[in-house]
Amino acid sequence: MKRRSYMLIGFFLSLLLTIVPLSGNFTNAATPTAVTPAPASALSFTQGVQKTVLDNGLTVLTKEVHTAPVVSVQVWYKVGSRNEVKGENGISHQLEHLMFKGTNDRPVQFGRLFSALGSQFNAFTSYDETAYFGTVQRDKLEALLTLEADRMENSLVGPEQLKSEKRVVISELQGYENSPGYRLNRAVMRAVFPNRAYGLSVGGTKADVEKFTVEQVRNYYQTYYSPENATLVITGDFATEPVLKFVKETYGKLVKRGHAEIGKLPTAASSSPSTAKKAPIVLKQPGSAAILQAVYPLPDIKHPDVPAIDLMDAILTGGRSSRLYQALVESGLASSVSGGAAELIEPGWYQIDATAAPGKELSKIAQVLQESLTKLQQEPVTLEELNRAKTQLQASYILGNQDITSQATQLGYNQTIAGDYRFIETYLAAIAKVTPAQVQQVAKTYLNPAQQTIGFFEPTQPDGKPGTSNAGSSRTVENFSPGKPVDPAELAKYLPPTTSATDSGKQSLPEEFTLNNGLKVLLLSDRNLPTINLSGQINAGTEFDGNQKAGLANLTANNLMNGTKTKNALTLATILEDRGADLSFGASREGTSVSGEGLSANLPILIQTLADVLKNATFPADQLELSRQRALTSLKVQLDDPRGLGRQVFQQAIYPENHPFHSFPTAESLKNITRDDLLGFYQTHYRPDTTTIAIVGDFEPAKVKTLLNQVFGKWQAAGKPPVLEIQTVPLPQTLTRLNKVIPGKTEAVTYIGYNGISRKDPRYYAALVLNQIFGGDTLSSRLGTEVRDRQGLTYGIYSGFAAGINPGPFLIQMQTAPGDAQKAIASTLALLKQLREQGVSEAELNTAKRSITNSYPVDLANPSDVSSIILDNSVLGLSPAEIRDFPQQIQAVTMTDIQKAIEDLIKPENLVIVTAGPGETVPKGG
């Protein structure tokens, strides 16, 4: 199921290469039989919201939230792919990109301006809307508002901007083409809506994008980016009256300029979806796993059936206890199943996706799916199921609105799509009244086999095995001279003024203590919302796997919730899903992570369930086999993805075979793992003295301490915990280039780097500042400025230091068309050499430090992020005060520190370069 507040089915302007269209799956169902309702005030999502409509038609929504010294500004335009016609598919998305290219008065990449303010920003295009959002310290509010007003009216849409950003958009689209699921969805949606804009891809097509003219895009901008077609949302720590005064002065002078009736659609877009029974759409293409997708037409968001449809979806796909999970995943037919209702301005659709387990036929999955839907139509759902679904939705909205950015998104979405920011209140009130008969009726009405469009992706590449091409270690250079780095002083001319600086030294510190058995606990009480965020780590990561049993740590973590001495898998899942809570485990290099969330009334259940699985997991053999099959499917998908395969090859090129970071699962290693292996790993590595738990939220620390001692006190471990001695890894002696070919792909992914530093390395803070300058942001860094913005060679490029307990890689990642890979690599190498030879300027240093420190309070405004930060600091051996002192550590970085970091850590001659994608990316004889 999908939570509506995050139903942003669109294309984001990527700040990181790994960001993909977001649909915000939330997979926990719940029942009120075991839930304590949250306080009424916490359930009013619109309390305190003030709506103001300016004379020019701009809708302004303001909501004061004084829990942290940050503010969020969002501008939502009521235009998306719904407003496009054939031949201009993707123009909304193309314009979104161009909105970052500067304005008449500020002819500079807006990403650099936002970054200089310390804003956490992004944008997306969807079916009905295009939105731009940024969250900053409160003293930057007027500056952010000024920039958004400027680009609402004065954006540069010229030949130069369009040419470079067309190339970027095509790179983005080609990247999505790498996904079989994307290609299947495109084919299915075209069949569902053959004559409507919803049948077009939100991002557009390469053919249409290539043909866009400046006049075409400029006219689209003039038509739809007008104040009366926009909603400005401001949430956070501000005073409404002076901010509204500033908004009226800044935005009130913008004129209406729509050349056509806003929201008027092409005639074809209003026609109904096809309802004739269709044969399955079958794509037989190179790929990994087999995929099924079924789509059914739905009404629009204002239809009275919407609440019952969403509860139907929760019953079908909301968590492990849901009907389709039990019928398809627990039976071993599918490795995953998900669903979601797209209820939009016009009639939308309901979508179910399933990935087949190894060796299972899609036709059989389709048969069992239909049997489950037929049963839902023929028999009323139980009150237990319905109550669980209702509680799930209530909890998901509360948990999904813990930070001001999410609250602004909720308001913007409801105002733009439903026409009323208060829609969520009437929607949740209607949810509470839905009956079993109503759920049964919407299942009969909308899950009609005659209206179903079903698609099958059948991979033609057996075993997902990629081809290999080693281009040697010398074919790397072509002559390239990068432009001069952007002068921050030049940038500063275009920055609006900010008010007095925010005091960020008030961050509360966690209380840290250790139980008698060695389990470490960090508690930070936050009574602002009735929520709990739990983060944990156990020293049971994949570093302990070894090559022969690679995948053991992950299989162990994934099987923890499959049964304990007193509860089976379904019972464990239902206990949590009945309360809208979630608890999950996942193994990474240096530990197994624990993630939990729920309403504060359910903290005891969350902790008791955590203790039960950590102490009493039984690893049932049948569940192990199911999780093994899912792991094998995931492995195939990873090896079929240039990002996944490229990262593995890169990592294994840096770290020798006997190094823990070299180990990656193979089909053989996964098949070799036995239940005894899991039990042995669990008994050896799951110990209280290697476990750390951080809890942030609405609780009384004294009561939580008592509870933790009760449930964990008898958990004991014998002897000393296992310790790995991890060897120092030298840099490669020469520059190394590797290529991996994956048939059927359209876009290449490249990784460049070598082994780096640990988090406790004294050069860490300097490295962080240096990286911010070089590649920390896709739009504002040297890499982004040159490779993405000026040359248009990539949709996303960034760099980073993976600094953990042990040194991890320094890594540059980019996505390019195969023919552009070599030029992008050469550009990147030239920039590294430029950095090595010329260093950075004082102005760049100061701008980077301000960007990092100004952005940091935004992280601290989200309780979920805070729990992760205090956990990581503890696991990494840092002081509990690090959460408060981090900005001072950044500010203390000097030019001498930066110069030493460059000298020690920037080694252009010793790089490993790995490209994975559709074919050879190095010219023959190069």
CSV table of N, CA and C in Angstrom, one decimal, residues 660 723-727 806:
chain,number,residue,atom,x,y,z
A,660,PRO,N,37.4,-8.5,4.4
A,660,PRO,CA,35.9,-8.6,4.6
A,660,PRO,C,35.1,-7.8,3.7
A,723,VAL,N,36.1,-10.5,17.2
A,723,VAL,CA,36.7,-9.2,16.7
A,723,VAL,C,37.5,-9.6,15.5
A,724,LEU,N,37.3,-8.7,14.4
A,724,LEU,CA,38.0,-8.9,13.2
A,724,LEU,C,39.2,-7.9,13.2
A,725,GLU,N,40.4,-8.5,12.8
A,725,GLU,CA,41.5,-7.6,12.5
A,725,GLU,C,41.5,-7.3,11.0
A,726,ILE,N,41.1,-6.1,10.7
A,726,ILE,CA,41.0,-5.7,9.3
A,726,ILE,C,42.3,-5.1,8.8
A,727,GLN,N,42.8,-5.6,7.7
A,727,GLN,CA,44.1,-5.2,7.2
A,727,GLN,C,44.0,-3.8,6.5
A,806,ASN,N,35.7,1.2,10.1
A,806,ASN,CA,36.9,1.0,9.3
A,806,ASN,C,36.9,1.9,8.1
